[in-house]
XYZ file of C-alpha atoms in Angstrom:
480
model
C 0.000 0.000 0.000
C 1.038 3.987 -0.558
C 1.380 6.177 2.693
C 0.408 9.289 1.904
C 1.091 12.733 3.338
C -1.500 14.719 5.849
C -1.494 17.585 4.790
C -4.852 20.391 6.064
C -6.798 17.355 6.744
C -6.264 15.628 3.609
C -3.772 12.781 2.277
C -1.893 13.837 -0.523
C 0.695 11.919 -2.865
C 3.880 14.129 -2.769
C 4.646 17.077 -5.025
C 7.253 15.077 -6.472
C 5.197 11.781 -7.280
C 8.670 10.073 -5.734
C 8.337 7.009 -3.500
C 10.584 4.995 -0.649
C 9.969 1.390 -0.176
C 8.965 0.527 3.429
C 9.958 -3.196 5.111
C 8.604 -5.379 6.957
C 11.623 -6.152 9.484
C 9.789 -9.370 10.638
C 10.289 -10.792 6.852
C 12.570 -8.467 4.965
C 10.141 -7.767 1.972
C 8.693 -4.739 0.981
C 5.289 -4.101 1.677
C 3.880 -0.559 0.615
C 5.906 2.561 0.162
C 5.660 6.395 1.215
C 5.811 9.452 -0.099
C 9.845 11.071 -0.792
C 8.929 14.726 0.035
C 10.720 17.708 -0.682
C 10.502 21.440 0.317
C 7.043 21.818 -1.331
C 5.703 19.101 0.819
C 7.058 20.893 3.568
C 6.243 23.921 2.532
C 2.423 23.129 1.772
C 2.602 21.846 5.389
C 3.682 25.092 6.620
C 1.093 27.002 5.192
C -1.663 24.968 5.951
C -0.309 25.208 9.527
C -0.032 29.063 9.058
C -3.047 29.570 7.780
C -4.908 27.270 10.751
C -2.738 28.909 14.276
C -5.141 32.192 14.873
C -8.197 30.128 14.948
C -6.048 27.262 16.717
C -4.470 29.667 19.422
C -7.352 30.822 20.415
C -9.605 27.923 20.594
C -10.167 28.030 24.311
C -9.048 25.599 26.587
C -11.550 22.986 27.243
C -12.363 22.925 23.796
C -8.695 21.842 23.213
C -9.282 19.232 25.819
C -12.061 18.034 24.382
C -10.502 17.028 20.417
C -7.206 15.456 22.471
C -9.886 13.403 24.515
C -11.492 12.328 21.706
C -8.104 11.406 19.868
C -6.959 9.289 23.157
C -10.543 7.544 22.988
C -9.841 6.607 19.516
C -6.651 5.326 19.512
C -7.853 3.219 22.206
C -10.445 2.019 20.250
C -8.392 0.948 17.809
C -5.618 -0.302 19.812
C -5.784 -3.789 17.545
C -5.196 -2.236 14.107
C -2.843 0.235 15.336
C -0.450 -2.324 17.178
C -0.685 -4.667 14.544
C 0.594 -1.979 12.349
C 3.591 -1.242 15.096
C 4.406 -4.805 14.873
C 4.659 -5.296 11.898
C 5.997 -2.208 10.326
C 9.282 -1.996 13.302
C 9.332 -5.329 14.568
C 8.489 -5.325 17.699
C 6.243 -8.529 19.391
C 2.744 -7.729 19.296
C 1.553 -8.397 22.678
C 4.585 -5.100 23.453
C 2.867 -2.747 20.818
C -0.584 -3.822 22.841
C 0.406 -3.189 26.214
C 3.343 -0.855 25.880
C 3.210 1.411 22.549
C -0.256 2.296 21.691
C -1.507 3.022 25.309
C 0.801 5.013 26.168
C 0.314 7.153 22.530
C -3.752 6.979 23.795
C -2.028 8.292 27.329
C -0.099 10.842 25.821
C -2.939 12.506 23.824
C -4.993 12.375 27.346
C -2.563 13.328 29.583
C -1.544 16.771 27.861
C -6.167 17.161 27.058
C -6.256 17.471 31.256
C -2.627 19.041 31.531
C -3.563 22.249 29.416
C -6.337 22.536 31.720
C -4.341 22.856 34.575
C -1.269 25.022 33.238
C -0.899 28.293 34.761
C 0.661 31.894 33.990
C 1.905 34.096 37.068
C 1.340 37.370 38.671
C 3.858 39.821 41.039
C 2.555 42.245 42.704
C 5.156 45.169 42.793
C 4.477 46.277 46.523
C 5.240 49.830 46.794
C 5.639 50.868 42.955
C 1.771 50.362 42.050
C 2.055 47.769 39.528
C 1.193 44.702 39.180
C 3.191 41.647 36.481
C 1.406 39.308 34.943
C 3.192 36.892 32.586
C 1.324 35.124 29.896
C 2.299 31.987 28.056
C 1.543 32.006 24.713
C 1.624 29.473 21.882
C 4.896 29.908 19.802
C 3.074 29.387 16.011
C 3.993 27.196 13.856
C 6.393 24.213 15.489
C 8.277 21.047 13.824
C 8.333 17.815 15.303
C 10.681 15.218 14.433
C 10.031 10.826 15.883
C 12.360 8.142 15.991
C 11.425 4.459 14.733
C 12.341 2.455 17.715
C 8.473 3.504 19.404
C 6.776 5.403 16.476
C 3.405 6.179 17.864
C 4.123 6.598 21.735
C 7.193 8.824 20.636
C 5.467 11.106 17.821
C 2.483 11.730 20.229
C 4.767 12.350 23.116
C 5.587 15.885 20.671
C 2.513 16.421 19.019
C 0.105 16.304 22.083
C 1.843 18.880 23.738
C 2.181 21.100 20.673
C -1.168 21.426 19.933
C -2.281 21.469 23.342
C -0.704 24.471 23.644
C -2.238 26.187 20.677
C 0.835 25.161 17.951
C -0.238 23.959 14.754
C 2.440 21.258 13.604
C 4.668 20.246 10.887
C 5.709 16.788 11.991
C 7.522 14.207 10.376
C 7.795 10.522 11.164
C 11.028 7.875 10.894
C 10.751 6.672 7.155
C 11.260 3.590 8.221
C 8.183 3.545 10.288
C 5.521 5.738 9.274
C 2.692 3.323 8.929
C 1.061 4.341 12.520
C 1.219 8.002 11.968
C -0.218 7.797 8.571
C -3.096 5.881 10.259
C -3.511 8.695 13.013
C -4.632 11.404 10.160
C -8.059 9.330 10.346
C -8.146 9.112 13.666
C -7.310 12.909 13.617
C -9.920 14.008 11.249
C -12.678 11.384 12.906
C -12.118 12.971 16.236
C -12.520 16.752 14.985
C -9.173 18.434 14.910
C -9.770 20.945 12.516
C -7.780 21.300 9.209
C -3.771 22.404 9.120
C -3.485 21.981 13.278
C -1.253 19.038 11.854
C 0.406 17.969 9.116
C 2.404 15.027 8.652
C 5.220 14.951 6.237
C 6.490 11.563 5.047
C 10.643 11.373 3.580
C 13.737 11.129 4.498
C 15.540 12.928 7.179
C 17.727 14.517 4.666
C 15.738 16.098 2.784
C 11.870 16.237 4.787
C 13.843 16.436 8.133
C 16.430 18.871 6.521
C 13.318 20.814 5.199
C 11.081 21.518 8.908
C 14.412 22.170 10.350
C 15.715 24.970 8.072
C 12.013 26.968 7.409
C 12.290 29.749 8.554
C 8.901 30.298 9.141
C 9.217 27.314 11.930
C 9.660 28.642 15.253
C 10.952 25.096 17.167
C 12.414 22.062 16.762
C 11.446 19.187 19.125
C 13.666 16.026 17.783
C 14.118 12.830 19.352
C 17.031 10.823 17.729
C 20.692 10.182 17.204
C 23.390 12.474 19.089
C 24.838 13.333 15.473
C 21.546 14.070 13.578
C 20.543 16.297 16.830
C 24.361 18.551 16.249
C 23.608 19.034 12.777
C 20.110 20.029 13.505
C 21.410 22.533 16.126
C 24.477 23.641 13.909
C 21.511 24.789 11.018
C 18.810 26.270 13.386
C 20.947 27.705 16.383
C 21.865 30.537 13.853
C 17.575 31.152 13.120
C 17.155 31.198 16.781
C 14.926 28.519 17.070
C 13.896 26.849 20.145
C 15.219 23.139 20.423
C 14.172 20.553 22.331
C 16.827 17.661 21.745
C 16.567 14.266 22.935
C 19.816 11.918 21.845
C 21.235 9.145 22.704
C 22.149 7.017 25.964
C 24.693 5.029 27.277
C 22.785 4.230 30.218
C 24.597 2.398 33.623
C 22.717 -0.062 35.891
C 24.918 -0.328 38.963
C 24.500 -3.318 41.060
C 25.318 -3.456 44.763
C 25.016 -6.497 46.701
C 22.496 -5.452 49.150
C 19.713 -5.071 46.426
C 16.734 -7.107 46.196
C 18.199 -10.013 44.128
C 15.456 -11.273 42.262
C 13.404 -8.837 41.645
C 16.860 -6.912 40.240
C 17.637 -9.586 38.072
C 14.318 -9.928 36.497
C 14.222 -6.260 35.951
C 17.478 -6.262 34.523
C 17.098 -8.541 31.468
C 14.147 -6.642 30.665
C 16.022 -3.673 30.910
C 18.684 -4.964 28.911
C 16.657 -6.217 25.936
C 13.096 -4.473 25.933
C 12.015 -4.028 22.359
C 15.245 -5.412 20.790
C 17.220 -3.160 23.498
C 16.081 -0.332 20.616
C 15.382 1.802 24.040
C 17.095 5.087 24.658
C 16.953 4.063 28.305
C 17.869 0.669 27.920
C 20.662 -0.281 30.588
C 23.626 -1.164 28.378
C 26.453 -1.128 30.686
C 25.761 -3.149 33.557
C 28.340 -3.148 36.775
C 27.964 -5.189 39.427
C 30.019 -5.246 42.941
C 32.355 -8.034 42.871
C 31.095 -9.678 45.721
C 28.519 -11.227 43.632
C 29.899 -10.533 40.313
C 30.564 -14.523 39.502
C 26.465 -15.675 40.638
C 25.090 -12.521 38.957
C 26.768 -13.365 35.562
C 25.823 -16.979 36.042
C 21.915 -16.163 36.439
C 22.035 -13.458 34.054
C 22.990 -15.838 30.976
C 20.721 -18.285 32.443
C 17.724 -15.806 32.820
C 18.497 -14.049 29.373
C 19.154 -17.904 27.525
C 15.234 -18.404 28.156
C 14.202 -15.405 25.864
C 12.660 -16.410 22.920
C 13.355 -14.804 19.352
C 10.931 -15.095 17.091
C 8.152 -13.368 14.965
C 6.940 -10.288 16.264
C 3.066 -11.676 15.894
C 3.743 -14.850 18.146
C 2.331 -14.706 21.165
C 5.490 -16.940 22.724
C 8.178 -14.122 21.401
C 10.268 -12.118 23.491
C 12.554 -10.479 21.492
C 11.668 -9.592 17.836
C 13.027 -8.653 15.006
C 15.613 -5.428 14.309
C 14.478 -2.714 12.775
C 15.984 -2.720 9.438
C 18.934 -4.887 7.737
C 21.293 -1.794 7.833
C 21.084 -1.524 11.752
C 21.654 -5.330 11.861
C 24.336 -5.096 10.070
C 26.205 -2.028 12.641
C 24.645 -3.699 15.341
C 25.947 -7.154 14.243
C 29.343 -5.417 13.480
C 30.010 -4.482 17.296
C 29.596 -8.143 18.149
C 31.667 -9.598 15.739
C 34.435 -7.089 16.573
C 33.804 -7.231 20.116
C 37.281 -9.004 20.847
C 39.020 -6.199 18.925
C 37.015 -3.350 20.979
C 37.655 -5.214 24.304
C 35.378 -7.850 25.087
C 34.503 -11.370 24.808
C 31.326 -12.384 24.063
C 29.833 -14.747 26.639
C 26.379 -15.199 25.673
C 24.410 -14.854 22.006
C 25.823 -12.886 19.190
C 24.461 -14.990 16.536
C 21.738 -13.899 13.930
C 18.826 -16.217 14.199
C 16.597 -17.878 11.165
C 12.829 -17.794 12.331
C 10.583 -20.639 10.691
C 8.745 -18.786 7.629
C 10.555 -15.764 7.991
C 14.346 -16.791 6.998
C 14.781 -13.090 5.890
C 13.768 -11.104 8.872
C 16.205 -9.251 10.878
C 16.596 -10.992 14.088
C 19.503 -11.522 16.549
C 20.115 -13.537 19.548
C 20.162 -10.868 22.635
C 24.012 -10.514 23.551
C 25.846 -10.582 26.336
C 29.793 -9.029 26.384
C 32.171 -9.238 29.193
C 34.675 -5.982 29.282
C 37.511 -5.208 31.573
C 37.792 -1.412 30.652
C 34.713 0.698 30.709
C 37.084 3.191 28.539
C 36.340 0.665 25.834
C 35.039 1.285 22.311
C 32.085 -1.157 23.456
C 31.187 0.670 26.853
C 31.913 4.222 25.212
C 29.564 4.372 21.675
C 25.829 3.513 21.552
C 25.319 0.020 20.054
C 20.873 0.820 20.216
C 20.630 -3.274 19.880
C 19.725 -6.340 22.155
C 23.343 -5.991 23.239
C 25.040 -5.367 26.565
C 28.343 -5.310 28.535
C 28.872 -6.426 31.915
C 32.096 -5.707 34.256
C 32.501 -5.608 38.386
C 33.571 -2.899 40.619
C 34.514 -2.670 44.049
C 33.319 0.405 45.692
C 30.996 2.994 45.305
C 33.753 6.093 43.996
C 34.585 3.470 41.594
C 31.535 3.235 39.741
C 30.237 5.984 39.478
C 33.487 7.037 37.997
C 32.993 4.739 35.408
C 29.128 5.756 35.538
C 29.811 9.066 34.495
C 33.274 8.652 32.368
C 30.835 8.666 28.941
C 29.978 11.550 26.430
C 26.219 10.169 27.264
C 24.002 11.199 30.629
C 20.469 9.948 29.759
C 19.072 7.545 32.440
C 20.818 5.399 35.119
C 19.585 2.522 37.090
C 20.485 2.275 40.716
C 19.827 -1.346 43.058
C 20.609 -1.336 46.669
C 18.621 -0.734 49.975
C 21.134 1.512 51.547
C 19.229 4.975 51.678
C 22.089 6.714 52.480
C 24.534 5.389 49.156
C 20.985 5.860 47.178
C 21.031 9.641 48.061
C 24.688 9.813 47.574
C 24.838 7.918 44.155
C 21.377 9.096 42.412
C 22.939 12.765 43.579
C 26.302 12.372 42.203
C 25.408 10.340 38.131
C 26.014 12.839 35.632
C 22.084 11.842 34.209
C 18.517 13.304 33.647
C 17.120 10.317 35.012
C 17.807 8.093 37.717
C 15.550 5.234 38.744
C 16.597 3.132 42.232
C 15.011 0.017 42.250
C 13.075 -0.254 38.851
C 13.445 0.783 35.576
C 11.212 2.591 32.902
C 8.733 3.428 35.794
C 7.302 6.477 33.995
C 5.368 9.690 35.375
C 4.072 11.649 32.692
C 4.025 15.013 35.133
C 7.957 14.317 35.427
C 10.721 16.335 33.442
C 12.438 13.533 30.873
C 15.279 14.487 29.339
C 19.465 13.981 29.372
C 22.660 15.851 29.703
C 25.979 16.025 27.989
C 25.831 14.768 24.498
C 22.222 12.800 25.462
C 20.571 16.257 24.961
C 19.377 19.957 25.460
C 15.862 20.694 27.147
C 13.680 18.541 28.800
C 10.078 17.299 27.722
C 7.169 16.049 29.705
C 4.436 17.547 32.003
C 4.237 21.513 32.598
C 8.041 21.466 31.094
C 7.078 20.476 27.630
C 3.957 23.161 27.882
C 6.682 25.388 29.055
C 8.810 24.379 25.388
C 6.068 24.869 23.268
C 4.932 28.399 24.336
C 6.910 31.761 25.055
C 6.328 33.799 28.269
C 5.631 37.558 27.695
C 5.542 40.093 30.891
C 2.941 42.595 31.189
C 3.534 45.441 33.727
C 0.551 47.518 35.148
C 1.139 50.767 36.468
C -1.619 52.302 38.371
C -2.653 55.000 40.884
């Protein structure tokens, strides 16, 4: 089938008539293509949004809340067809998309309807001058948003909601390679009422349709989620327009280990952790130390616990681990394993493509475990973004989180142990924007989310990503 653009309520073919094939991971054929846009695309995107922000920004509040309400309801509603098409279009099992993906793209929408509602400007009185400040926040206009592939619908909502919310209209574009669950939300968009040019989504290629949103100039902000070098070019070309960014990048998360944690319930959280949705998780724990007291059982159960996940085709019920996204990420993924003596490790578990029974040419590897000795190593230092991990020991706290924080990344952390004292010590001292002790991927949607160092600029989220997509303006009040 053709994806088309949404462009003012509409699907369009692009301006150029140009197509990209789109995959099927699971099997490696093509199944449907989308549309190659250019700057027209974009730039009929624009102007529909243009066109629709005075009426958008000042659509009142609850009326806002009621269209985002509707769209939660009806991705809900069609939670089936939408997670089949996650599934099937980036690989992931289908029970995941179900329980994981598409609710939490239904939450995002509904979280952000009752969040506007609740988002409040400020007011100083100036005691002794006569005046009174009052500081409005106001929508910014027209805003681009840019989603990865690894969770296509939670992640492109997690932008879009917000936007609009706000009073934005959008120009957002999807990963080519999986753009089959926001083509389906233009219906849902146009069943639930969201009137025409409040969002547009441009299908293409990041080099061109990405390249396009970011360098309009009529597009205020950038809110990208994606790799650390795609996010420095895309602050290198709008940094000089004065565009607001919102940058989320990469991870090279830690989970540290200490030997007074909760054993099981750490270990079980820790291969999901490792390898949740192919390890294609910007908080995915890759580098795993644990204190060398119980280094030798922890590996042990660890390659025990991970040997009983099951590869296989993203639509049985039985699979754990699914297929990669695309044969060209195999292939770098597959490339850090095979070299993994070279960068300074030895792989002790996996490592291995796998053939799955009817689907010889999908992209699937066996979830990998590397032992290192050096967390300065090439395989502790770049982000592999695969069902791959590296574990070492340590021996005291100032050791590890040295090695914690000696990485260009500072996304997420993990933290096990039931001493409240190192927890406040540790979680206080890991150069990260999140830190969870205890449990992993235990999301808030009021909380700020976001990284530091080369994992990002700006944080999204809850009143902070209402605070992104609108500008404050101070009035002052003089009176007698």
């Amino acid at each position: 089938m053709n994806i088309k653009n949404y462009i003012n309520g509409e699907y369009v073919n692009p301006v150029s008539d140009s197509w990209i094939d789109n995959y099927n991971p699971s099997n490696g054929e093509i199944y449907g293509q989308i549309p190659n846009s250019i700057n027209e695309d974009v730039e009929n995107g624009y102007k529909a949004a243009k066109n629709a922000f005075l009426s958008w920004s000042e659509t009142s509040l609850d009326e806002r809340s009621k269209i985002m309400s509707k769209i939660a309801q009806l991705i809900t509603e069609k939670l089936p067809e939408l997670a089949a098409a996650e599934a099937k279009d980036n690989g992931k099992p289908l029970h995941v998309a179900k329980s994981i993906d598409i609710p939490r793209a239904a939450a995002n929408f509904q979280f952000f309807a009752n969040a506007i509602t609740q988002f409040a400007s400020e007011a100083h009185e100036s005691v002794g001058h006569n005046a009174i400040n009052f500081t409005l926040r106001q929508p910014i206009g027209v805003v681009g948003c840019i989603s990865p592939w690894n969770l296509p619908l939670y992640l492109f909502t997690w932008k879009i909601a917000p936007a609009i919310a706000a009073g934005n209209c959008v120009v957002a574009k999807p990963s080519e390679i999986t753009p089959m669950t926001a083509y389906l939300l233009g219906e849902i968009l146009t069943e639930a009422g969201l009137p025409k040019g409040v969002l547009n989504i441009v299908h293409g290629l990041g080099t061109t349709t990405g390249q396009a949103i970011v360098a309009h100039p009529g597009i205020k902000a950038i809110s990208f989620t994606g790799g650390t070098q795609t996010g420095a070019h895309i602050a290198k070309v709008a940094a000089p327009m004065f565009k607001k960014l919102s940058l989320e990048l990469g991870g090279k998360n830690p989970a540290i280990i200490f030997a007074d944690c909760d054993y099981d319930e750490m270990l079980q959280t820790t291969v999901r952790s490792s390898f949740a949705n192919q390890g294609q998780i910007c908080l995915c724990g890759s580098r795993i130390f644990v204190e060398a007291s119980m280094y030798q059982k922890f590996k042990i159960d660890f390659i025990a616990a991970v040997s009983k996940l099951k590869v296989g085709n993203p639509f049985d019920t039985s699979t754990d681990i699914g297929a990669l996204v695309s044969r060209p990420h195999l292939e770098k993924v597959k490339k850090y394993i095979d070299n993994a003596a070279q960068y300074g490790g030895k792989v002790i578990f996996g490592g291995a493509t796998v053939s799955v029974d009817n689907s010889e040419d999908g992209y699937y590897l066996e979830p990998t475990i590397i032992e290192v000795q050096d967390n300065s190593c090439t395989l502790n230092q770049e982000e592999i973004f695969g069902p791959v991990v590296t574990i070492m020991p340590f021996n005291d706290e100032n050791e590890v989180l040295a090695m914690a924080n000696d990485v260009s990344y500072g996304l997420s952390a993990t933290l096990w142990t039931n001493d409240l004292k190192r927890t406040m010590r540790v979680s206080k001292q890991i150069q990260a924007g999140i830190v969870w002790v205890n449990t992993w991927l235990l999301r808030d949607l009021r909380t700020p989310f976001g990284g530091v160092k080369n994992s990002g600029v700006g944080r999204e989220g809850g009143f902070e990503a209402l605070r992104f997509f609108t500008e404050p303006k101070n009035i002052c009040i003089k009176y007698n």
